[in-house]
Tab-separated table of C-alpha atoms in Angstrom:
chain	number	residue	atom	x	y	z
A	1	MET	CA	-26.953	-66.236	-71.614
A	2	GLY	CA	-24.684	-66.762	-74.605
A	3	GLY	CA	-25.827	-70.368	-75.002
A	4	VAL	CA	-29.485	-69.349	-74.922
A	5	THR	CA	-29.013	-66.611	-77.520
A	6	SER	CA	-26.933	-68.858	-79.766
A	7	SER	CA	-29.633	-71.520	-79.509
A	8	MET	CA	-32.199	-68.962	-80.642
A	9	ALA	CA	-30.002	-68.049	-83.608
A	10	ALA	CA	-29.537	-71.746	-84.452
A	11	LYS	CA	-33.308	-72.304	-84.511
A	12	PHE	CA	-33.630	-69.555	-87.066
A	13	ALA	CA	-30.579	-70.611	-89.104
A	14	PHE	CA	-31.206	-74.321	-89.669
A	15	PHE	CA	-34.142	-75.933	-91.480
A	16	PRO	CA	-33.369	-79.600	-92.220
A	17	PRO	CA	-35.794	-81.065	-94.798
A	18	ASN	CA	-38.523	-82.963	-92.981
A	19	PRO	CA	-38.807	-85.742	-93.911
A	20	PRO	CA	-35.268	-86.223	-95.306
A	21	SER	CA	-35.043	-86.497	-99.076
A	22	TYR	CA	-33.394	-89.932	-98.902
A	23	LYS	CA	-32.829	-93.059	-96.821
A	24	LEU	CA	-29.568	-94.890	-96.172
A	25	ILE	CA	-29.729	-98.628	-96.715
A	26	THR	CA	-27.030	-101.300	-96.649
A	27	ASP	CA	-26.543	-103.541	-99.668
A	28	ASP	CA	-26.702	-107.141	-98.441
A	29	ALA	CA	-24.277	-108.426	-101.064
A	30	THR	CA	-21.519	-105.802	-100.767
A	31	GLY	CA	-22.138	-104.213	-97.359
A	32	LEU	CA	-21.980	-100.783	-98.994
A	33	PHE	CA	-24.285	-97.908	-98.135
A	34	LEU	CA	-26.832	-96.962	-100.772
A	35	MET	CA	-29.099	-93.942	-101.021
A	36	ASP	CA	-32.744	-94.723	-101.567
A	37	PRO	CA	-34.422	-93.755	-103.931
A	38	PHE	CA	-31.335	-92.770	-105.960
A	39	PRO	CA	-29.753	-95.383	-108.279
A	40	HIS	CA	-26.329	-96.762	-107.391
A	41	ARG	CA	-23.401	-95.438	-109.441
A	42	GLU	CA	-19.979	-97.064	-109.559
A	43	ASN	CA	-18.099	-93.768	-109.208
A	44	VAL	CA	-20.049	-92.651	-106.119
A	45	ASP	CA	-19.219	-93.654	-102.524
A	46	VAL	CA	-21.890	-93.170	-99.850
A	47	LEU	CA	-20.279	-92.722	-96.422
A	48	ARG	CA	-21.031	-92.263	-92.735
A	49	LEU	CA	-18.340	-90.183	-91.013
A	50	PRO	CA	-17.780	-89.732	-87.251
A	51	THR	CA	-17.205	-86.168	-86.019
A	52	ARG	CA	-15.183	-84.924	-83.025
A	53	ARG	CA	-18.467	-83.899	-81.346
A	54	GLY	CA	-19.769	-87.471	-81.274
A	55	ASN	CA	-22.143	-87.336	-84.244
A	56	GLU	CA	-22.171	-89.284	-87.491
A	57	ILE	CA	-22.792	-87.473	-90.753
A	58	ALA	CA	-23.751	-88.865	-94.146
A	59	ALA	CA	-21.518	-87.887	-97.066
A	60	VAL	CA	-21.048	-88.615	-100.755
A	61	TYR	CA	-17.735	-88.840	-102.623
A	62	VAL	CA	-17.902	-88.592	-106.438
A	63	ARG	CA	-14.883	-89.866	-108.395
A	64	TYR	CA	-13.822	-88.269	-111.668
A	65	PRO	CA	-10.644	-89.782	-113.183
A	66	MET	CA	-9.546	-86.609	-115.010
A	67	ALA	CA	-9.939	-84.262	-112.010
A	68	THR	CA	-6.878	-82.558	-110.559
A	69	THR	CA	-8.719	-80.830	-107.701
A	70	THR	CA	-11.470	-81.839	-105.277
A	71	VAL	CA	-14.415	-79.611	-104.344
A	72	LEU	CA	-15.600	-79.900	-100.728
A	73	TYR	CA	-19.151	-78.580	-100.870
A	74	SER	CA	-21.121	-77.209	-97.889
A	75	HIS	CA	-24.823	-76.812	-98.679
A	76	GLY	CA	-27.402	-74.261	-97.571
A	77	ASN	CA	-29.722	-74.410	-94.573
A	78	ALA	CA	-32.715	-76.143	-96.191
A	79	ALA	CA	-31.039	-78.980	-98.125
A	80	ASP	CA	-29.557	-82.372	-97.300
A	81	ILE	CA	-27.192	-84.945	-98.808
A	82	GLY	CA	-28.422	-84.310	-102.335
A	83	GLN	CA	-25.465	-81.905	-102.198
A	84	MET	CA	-22.476	-83.978	-101.072
A	85	TYR	CA	-22.560	-84.173	-97.242
A	86	ASP	CA	-25.032	-83.551	-94.434
A	87	TYR	CA	-24.674	-81.436	-91.328
A	88	SER	CA	-25.452	-82.963	-87.943
A	89	GLY	CA	-29.225	-83.252	-87.591
A	90	TYR	CA	-29.776	-83.200	-91.369
A	91	GLY	CA	-30.966	-86.134	-93.477
A	92	GLN	CA	-29.762	-89.401	-91.942
A	93	SER	CA	-27.034	-87.724	-89.847
A	94	SER	CA	-27.220	-87.920	-86.067
A	95	GLY	CA	-27.159	-85.045	-83.582
A	96	LYS	CA	-28.680	-81.572	-83.764
A	97	PRO	CA	-27.884	-78.682	-86.101
A	98	SER	CA	-25.641	-76.038	-84.529
A	99	GLU	CA	-22.848	-73.704	-85.542
A	100	HIS	CA	-20.101	-75.694	-83.821
A	101	ASN	CA	-21.482	-79.015	-85.040
A	102	THR	CA	-21.159	-77.798	-88.634
A	103	TYR	CA	-17.514	-76.915	-87.936
A	104	ALA	CA	-16.926	-80.472	-86.707
A	105	ASP	CA	-18.881	-81.825	-89.692
A	106	ILE	CA	-16.736	-80.136	-92.349
A	107	GLU	CA	-13.587	-81.200	-90.465
A	108	ALA	CA	-14.808	-84.814	-90.628
A	109	ALA	CA	-15.379	-84.495	-94.385
A	110	TYR	CA	-11.920	-82.968	-94.861
A	111	LYS	CA	-10.312	-85.685	-92.726
A	112	CYS	CA	-12.021	-88.331	-94.858
A	113	LEU	CA	-10.636	-86.782	-98.059
A	114	GLU	CA	-7.156	-86.664	-96.565
A	115	GLU	CA	-7.043	-90.111	-94.942
A	116	ASN	CA	-9.321	-92.241	-97.151
A	117	TYR	CA	-8.665	-90.717	-100.571
A	118	GLY	CA	-5.165	-89.240	-100.177
A	119	THR	CA	-6.298	-85.721	-101.094
A	120	LYS	CA	-3.884	-82.932	-100.186
A	121	GLN	CA	-5.150	-79.561	-98.978
A	122	GLU	CA	-3.441	-77.720	-101.852
A	123	ASP	CA	-5.688	-79.725	-104.214
A	124	ILE	CA	-8.944	-78.831	-102.423
A	125	ILE	CA	-11.415	-76.081	-103.273
A	126	LEU	CA	-13.869	-75.280	-100.487
A	127	TYR	CA	-17.333	-74.307	-101.745
A	128	GLY	CA	-19.871	-72.842	-99.300
A	129	GLN	CA	-23.429	-71.890	-100.201
A	130	SER	CA	-25.517	-69.567	-98.000
A	131	VAL	CA	-25.154	-70.802	-94.391
A	132	GLY	CA	-22.524	-73.225	-95.736
A	133	SER	CA	-20.211	-70.221	-96.085
A	134	GLY	CA	-19.822	-70.392	-92.278
A	135	PRO	CA	-18.143	-73.818	-91.970
A	136	THR	CA	-16.323	-73.192	-95.254
A	137	LEU	CA	-14.541	-70.056	-93.987
A	138	ASP	CA	-13.947	-71.539	-90.538
A	139	LEU	CA	-12.011	-74.404	-92.157
A	140	ALA	CA	-10.352	-72.180	-94.772
A	141	ILE	CA	-8.558	-70.023	-92.179
A	142	ARG	CA	-6.965	-73.193	-90.766
A	143	LEU	CA	-5.678	-74.613	-94.070
A	144	PRO	CA	-2.674	-72.485	-95.099
A	145	GLN	CA	-2.069	-74.326	-98.393
A	146	LEU	CA	-5.685	-74.473	-99.533
A	147	ARG	CA	-6.128	-74.116	-103.300
A	148	ALA	CA	-9.204	-71.835	-103.381
A	149	VAL	CA	-12.592	-70.891	-101.900
A	150	VAL	CA	-15.979	-70.317	-103.556
A	151	LEU	CA	-18.670	-68.389	-101.642
A	152	HIS	CA	-22.149	-68.762	-103.127
A	153	SER	CA	-24.771	-66.317	-101.742
A	154	PRO	CA	-22.692	-66.023	-98.534
A	155	ILE	CA	-23.610	-64.313	-95.262
A	156	LEU	CA	-21.603	-61.716	-93.323
A	157	SER	CA	-22.853	-63.346	-90.097
A	158	GLY	CA	-26.020	-64.956	-88.807
A	159	LEU	CA	-27.224	-61.861	-86.968
A	160	ARG	CA	-26.521	-59.558	-89.908
A	161	VAL	CA	-28.949	-61.546	-92.081
A	162	MET	CA	-31.754	-60.667	-89.676
A	163	TYR	CA	-30.645	-57.309	-88.253
A	164	PRO	CA	-28.476	-54.533	-89.797
A	165	VAL	CA	-25.932	-54.369	-86.940
A	166	LYS	CA	-22.674	-52.480	-87.447
A	167	ARG	CA	-20.452	-54.499	-85.110
A	168	THR	CA	-19.893	-58.108	-84.085
A	169	TYR	CA	-21.686	-59.249	-80.942
A	170	TRP	CA	-20.433	-62.112	-78.780
A	171	PHE	CA	-23.625	-64.145	-79.316
A	172	ASP	CA	-23.582	-63.908	-83.129
A	173	ILE	CA	-23.001	-67.059	-85.209
A	174	TYR	CA	-20.906	-67.611	-88.354
A	175	LYS	CA	-18.826	-64.423	-88.039
A	176	ASN	CA	-17.641	-64.587	-91.650
A	177	ILE	CA	-16.969	-60.843	-91.739
A	178	ASP	CA	-14.158	-61.356	-89.200
A	179	LYS	CA	-12.747	-64.514	-90.820
A	180	ILE	CA	-12.614	-63.632	-94.520
A	181	PRO	CA	-9.560	-61.312	-94.139
A	182	LEU	CA	-7.612	-64.300	-92.751
A	183	VAL	CA	-8.128	-66.522	-95.832
A	184	ARG	CA	-4.870	-66.754	-97.791
A	185	CYS	CA	-6.029	-68.262	-101.089
A	186	PRO	CA	-8.035	-66.977	-104.104
A	187	VAL	CA	-11.724	-66.391	-103.310
A	188	LEU	CA	-14.602	-66.297	-105.802
A	189	VAL	CA	-17.843	-64.682	-104.583
A	190	ILE	CA	-21.129	-65.340	-106.417
A	191	HIS	CA	-24.340	-63.528	-105.448
A	192	GLY	CA	-27.676	-62.638	-107.008
A	193	THR	CA	-28.552	-58.930	-107.115
A	194	ALA	CA	-32.223	-59.690	-106.328
A	195	ASP	CA	-31.558	-62.051	-103.403
A	196	GLU	CA	-34.539	-61.748	-101.039
A	197	VAL	CA	-33.050	-63.928	-98.287
A	198	VAL	CA	-29.426	-62.721	-98.008
A	199	ASP	CA	-28.949	-59.260	-99.505
A	200	CYS	CA	-26.303	-58.942	-102.212
A	201	SER	CA	-24.433	-56.453	-100.004
A	202	HIS	CA	-23.270	-59.439	-97.885
A	203	GLY	CA	-21.402	-60.907	-100.850
A	204	ARG	CA	-20.032	-57.549	-101.962
A	205	GLN	CA	-18.636	-56.671	-98.536
A	206	LEU	CA	-17.030	-60.108	-98.102
A	207	TRP	CA	-15.400	-59.733	-101.516
A	208	GLU	CA	-14.011	-56.310	-100.548
A	209	LEU	CA	-12.408	-57.869	-97.449
A	210	CYS	CA	-10.680	-60.739	-99.307
A	211	GLN	CA	-6.873	-60.894	-99.382
A	212	GLU	CA	-6.798	-62.554	-102.829
A	213	LYS	CA	-9.802	-61.312	-104.778
A	214	TYR	CA	-10.947	-63.094	-107.922
A	215	GLU	CA	-13.341	-61.435	-110.349
A	216	PRO	CA	-16.748	-61.758	-108.598
A	217	LEU	CA	-20.004	-62.758	-110.278
A	218	TRP	CA	-23.009	-60.563	-109.493
A	219	LEU	CA	-25.913	-62.248	-111.283
A	220	LYS	CA	-28.420	-59.587	-112.320
A	221	GLY	CA	-31.901	-60.598	-111.164
A	222	GLY	CA	-30.597	-63.711	-109.410
A	223	ASN	CA	-32.397	-64.769	-106.237
A	224	HIS	CA	-31.147	-66.933	-103.355
A	225	CYS	CA	-31.841	-70.411	-104.727
A	226	ASP	CA	-31.723	-70.081	-108.518
A	227	LEU	CA	-28.188	-68.999	-109.431
A	228	GLU	CA	-27.322	-72.389	-110.944
A	229	LEU	CA	-29.938	-71.748	-113.649
A	230	PHE	CA	-27.991	-68.788	-115.071
A	231	PRO	CA	-25.635	-69.722	-117.971
A	232	GLU	CA	-23.026	-67.267	-116.614
A	233	TYR	CA	-22.833	-69.264	-113.370
A	234	LEU	CA	-21.243	-72.389	-114.847
A	235	ARG	CA	-19.083	-70.420	-117.273
A	236	HIS	CA	-17.605	-68.240	-114.546
A	237	LEU	CA	-17.170	-71.112	-112.083
A	238	LYS	CA	-15.375	-73.216	-114.709
A	239	LYS	CA	-13.145	-70.242	-115.561
A	240	PHE	CA	-12.210	-69.803	-111.894
A	241	ILE	CA	-11.431	-73.488	-111.305
A	242	THR	CA	-9.337	-73.645	-114.481
A	243	SER	CA	-7.447	-70.548	-113.368
A	244	VAL	CA	-6.580	-71.837	-109.879
A	245	GLU	CA	-5.668	-75.276	-111.226
A	246	LYS	CA	-3.089	-73.674	-113.503
A	247	SER	CA	-1.608	-71.568	-110.704
A	248	PRO	CA	1.432	-73.045	-108.905
A	249	SER	CA	0.929	-75.075	-105.744
A	250	ARG	CA	0.513	-72.994	-102.609
A	251	ARG	CA	3.235	-75.005	-100.881
A	252	SER	CA	6.397	-72.969	-100.421
A	253	SER	CA	9.475	-73.118	-98.252
A	254	SER	CA	8.378	-69.942	-96.493
A	255	ARG	CA	5.424	-71.761	-94.992
A	256	ARG	CA	5.615	-74.656	-92.650
A	257	SER	CA	4.718	-77.810	-94.523
A	258	THR	CA	1.732	-79.594	-93.060
A	259	ASP	CA	-1.394	-81.337	-94.235
A	260	ARG	CA	-3.068	-81.213	-90.843
A	261	ILE	CA	-5.765	-78.806	-89.796
A	262	GLU	CA	-4.398	-76.020	-87.639
A	263	ARG	CA	-5.865	-75.703	-84.182
A	264	PRO	CA	-8.962	-73.509	-84.107
A	265	ARG	CA	-8.098	-69.909	-83.393
A	266	ARG	CA	-9.628	-68.079	-80.496
A	267	SER	CA	-13.048	-66.702	-81.215
A	268	THR	CA	-13.221	-63.360	-82.999
A	269	ASP	CA	-16.026	-62.279	-80.682
A	270	CYS	CA	-14.447	-58.931	-79.772
A	271	PHE	CA	-16.457	-55.883	-80.756
A	272	GLU	CA	-15.452	-54.344	-84.063
A	273	ALA	CA	-15.549	-50.731	-85.187
A	274	PRO	CA	-18.489	-50.148	-87.540
A	275	ARG	CA	-17.511	-50.855	-91.137
A	276	LYS	CA	-18.855	-48.728	-93.970
A	277	SER	CA	-20.994	-50.683	-96.390
A	278	THR	CA	-19.310	-51.371	-99.716
A	279	ASP	CA	-22.605	-51.505	-101.513
A	280	ARG	CA	-25.963	-49.794	-101.591
A	281	ARG	CA	-28.696	-52.345	-101.043
A	282	GLU	CA	-30.499	-52.947	-104.286
A	283	ARG	CA	-34.239	-53.204	-104.442
A	284	PRO	CA	-35.374	-56.799	-104.993
A	285	ARG	CA	-36.524	-57.269	-108.566
A	286	LYS	CA	-39.685	-59.148	-109.401
A	287	SER	CA	-38.930	-62.811	-109.933
A	288	THR	CA	-39.822	-64.380	-113.283
A	289	ASP	CA	-39.997	-67.798	-111.639
A	290	ARG	CA	-43.335	-68.008	-109.805
A	291	PRO	CA	-42.717	-71.352	-107.953
A	292	GLU	CA	-39.387	-69.988	-106.671
A	293	LYS	CA	-41.068	-66.787	-105.491
A	294	LEU	CA	-43.803	-68.752	-103.719
A	295	ARG	CA	-41.196	-70.931	-101.995
A	296	LEU	CA	-39.268	-67.893	-100.784
A	297	HIS	CA	-42.532	-66.314	-99.575
A	298	GLU	CA	-43.368	-69.473	-97.642
A	299	TYR	CA	-39.820	-69.555	-96.220
A	300	LYS	CA	-40.133	-65.988	-94.939
A	301	PHE	CA	-43.724	-66.393	-93.694
A	302	ASN	CA	-42.990	-69.532	-91.672
A	303	ASN	CA	-40.083	-67.847	-89.896
A	304	MET	CA	-41.432	-64.326	-89.383
A	305	ASP	CA	-42.445	-65.051	-85.777
A	306	LYS	CA	-38.944	-66.345	-84.963
A	307	LEU	CA	-37.377	-63.287	-86.574
A	308	GLU	CA	-39.578	-60.872	-84.621
A	309	LYS	CA	-38.879	-62.704	-81.350
A	310	PHE	CA	-35.139	-62.563	-82.009
A	311	ARG	CA	-35.279	-58.879	-82.884
A	312	THR	CA	-37.334	-58.138	-79.760
A	313	SER	CA	-34.802	-60.034	-77.625
A	314	PHE	CA	-31.918	-58.188	-79.285
A	315	ASP	CA	-33.600	-54.803	-78.768
A	316	GLN	CA	-34.169	-55.597	-75.086
A	317	MET	CA	-30.514	-56.580	-74.642
A	318	GLU	CA	-29.368	-53.377	-76.379
A	319	LYS	CA	-31.667	-51.242	-74.178
A	320	SER	CA	-30.358	-53.031	-71.076
A	321	ARG	CA	-26.752	-52.355	-72.119
A	322	ARG	CA	-27.494	-48.688	-72.722
A	323	SER	CA	-29.290	-48.449	-69.364
A	324	VAL	CA	-26.257	-49.927	-67.598
A	325	ASP	CA	-24.000	-47.450	-69.412
A	326	TYR	CA	-26.283	-44.565	-68.377
A	327	HIS	CA	-26.350	-45.575	-64.711
A	328	GLU	CA	-22.592	-46.095	-64.755
A	329	LYS	CA	-22.104	-42.564	-66.068
A	330	SER	CA	-24.534	-41.201	-63.463
A	331	ARG	CA	-22.668	-42.992	-60.674
A	332	LYS	CA	-19.344	-41.550	-61.859
A	333	SER	CA	-20.888	-38.074	-61.972
A	334	ILE	CA	-22.146	-38.400	-58.378
A	335	ASP	CA	-18.730	-39.658	-57.245
A	336	GLN	CA	-17.066	-36.646	-58.857
A	337	GLN	CA	-19.479	-34.251	-57.162
A	338	LEU	CA	-18.887	-35.860	-53.763
A	339	GLU	CA	-15.126	-35.682	-54.275
A	340	ARG	CA	-15.326	-31.969	-55.097
A	341	ALA	CA	-17.491	-31.373	-52.001
A	342	ARG	CA	-15.000	-33.263	-49.829
A	343	LYS	CA	-12.077	-31.185	-51.137
A	344	SER	CA	-14.084	-28.024	-50.502
A	345	VAL	CA	-14.661	-29.050	-46.858
A	346	ASP	CA	-10.953	-29.844	-46.463
A	347	TRP	CA	-10.086	-26.399	-47.828
A	348	LEU	CA	-12.432	-24.652	-45.343
A	349	ASP	CA	-10.926	-26.708	-42.491
A	350	ARG	CA	-7.432	-25.573	-43.447
A	351	ILE	CA	-8.549	-21.940	-43.474
A	352	ARG	CA	-10.242	-22.351	-40.081
A	353	VAL	CA	-7.116	-23.944	-38.566
A	354	GLY	CA	-4.898	-21.268	-40.079
């Protein structure tokens, strides 16, 4: 049952561009991968990386000689390698999109940075946008010396985007709400106050749960896919990166020194007590960008049927659980009544014998 429900959630969560926005070709002279139709650049490596789940993902590494940190970027659910590396089933990457495939995908990208480019985890900033916040936080909790994390329009969990649940269910995906308290490095959260896809309350609540909070950026009037167009976005992001680059290395004698990824922790699927919201949901403001608004409308329209089906399935499961609880209580009540009747008969027997 869990696999079926997770598959339903995956169908709603992942929308690889079709057709992909690029093609991978091999240069006959050098044997290097090139991205068609994008021009070749000397400081850009195009890669194909194997994952532990048997897939191959496409990735891009951009060199900058003056950089002291490396940003490992995980894109949203409707983009491909135009933003640094693909998930399984996206672009020219093999396999199918799934929660656990994206975890293996970001591990493969991290392993490439470590082994091919000599990058240390204390010099890496993980950046996750939208659904990319899922693999970003899953890796972050297993890198104890990580420099920093950026969450751009992040989600509390997959189910919470679609349904205002107050606890974590075992079939939910990307349980960021349970993982963010385990991240031990500075975290910057960026979210638009008029986000019509992932409500701004997701970002606010994740920020409240951070161990090391950095000044968040709530972009007034910002939607889900336009935050990069705001001048404050680049200014604040640059300020954050400069700040964490100046901070001392996260290596210390009190922590065990290692550059390897820690083993994945056991799933945080246990039910949680309802958390109070840290933010009142703001009413979406009218967008001043008509093409963006039309694209978001098309996004929501094309997936309304899937959302309704998922909600119907969830409601049926919740009703079934409540029905089981009701019958269980009824059975206990009957057992108690029978036990009282039995004791009463025993009492009468003792009187009769006496």
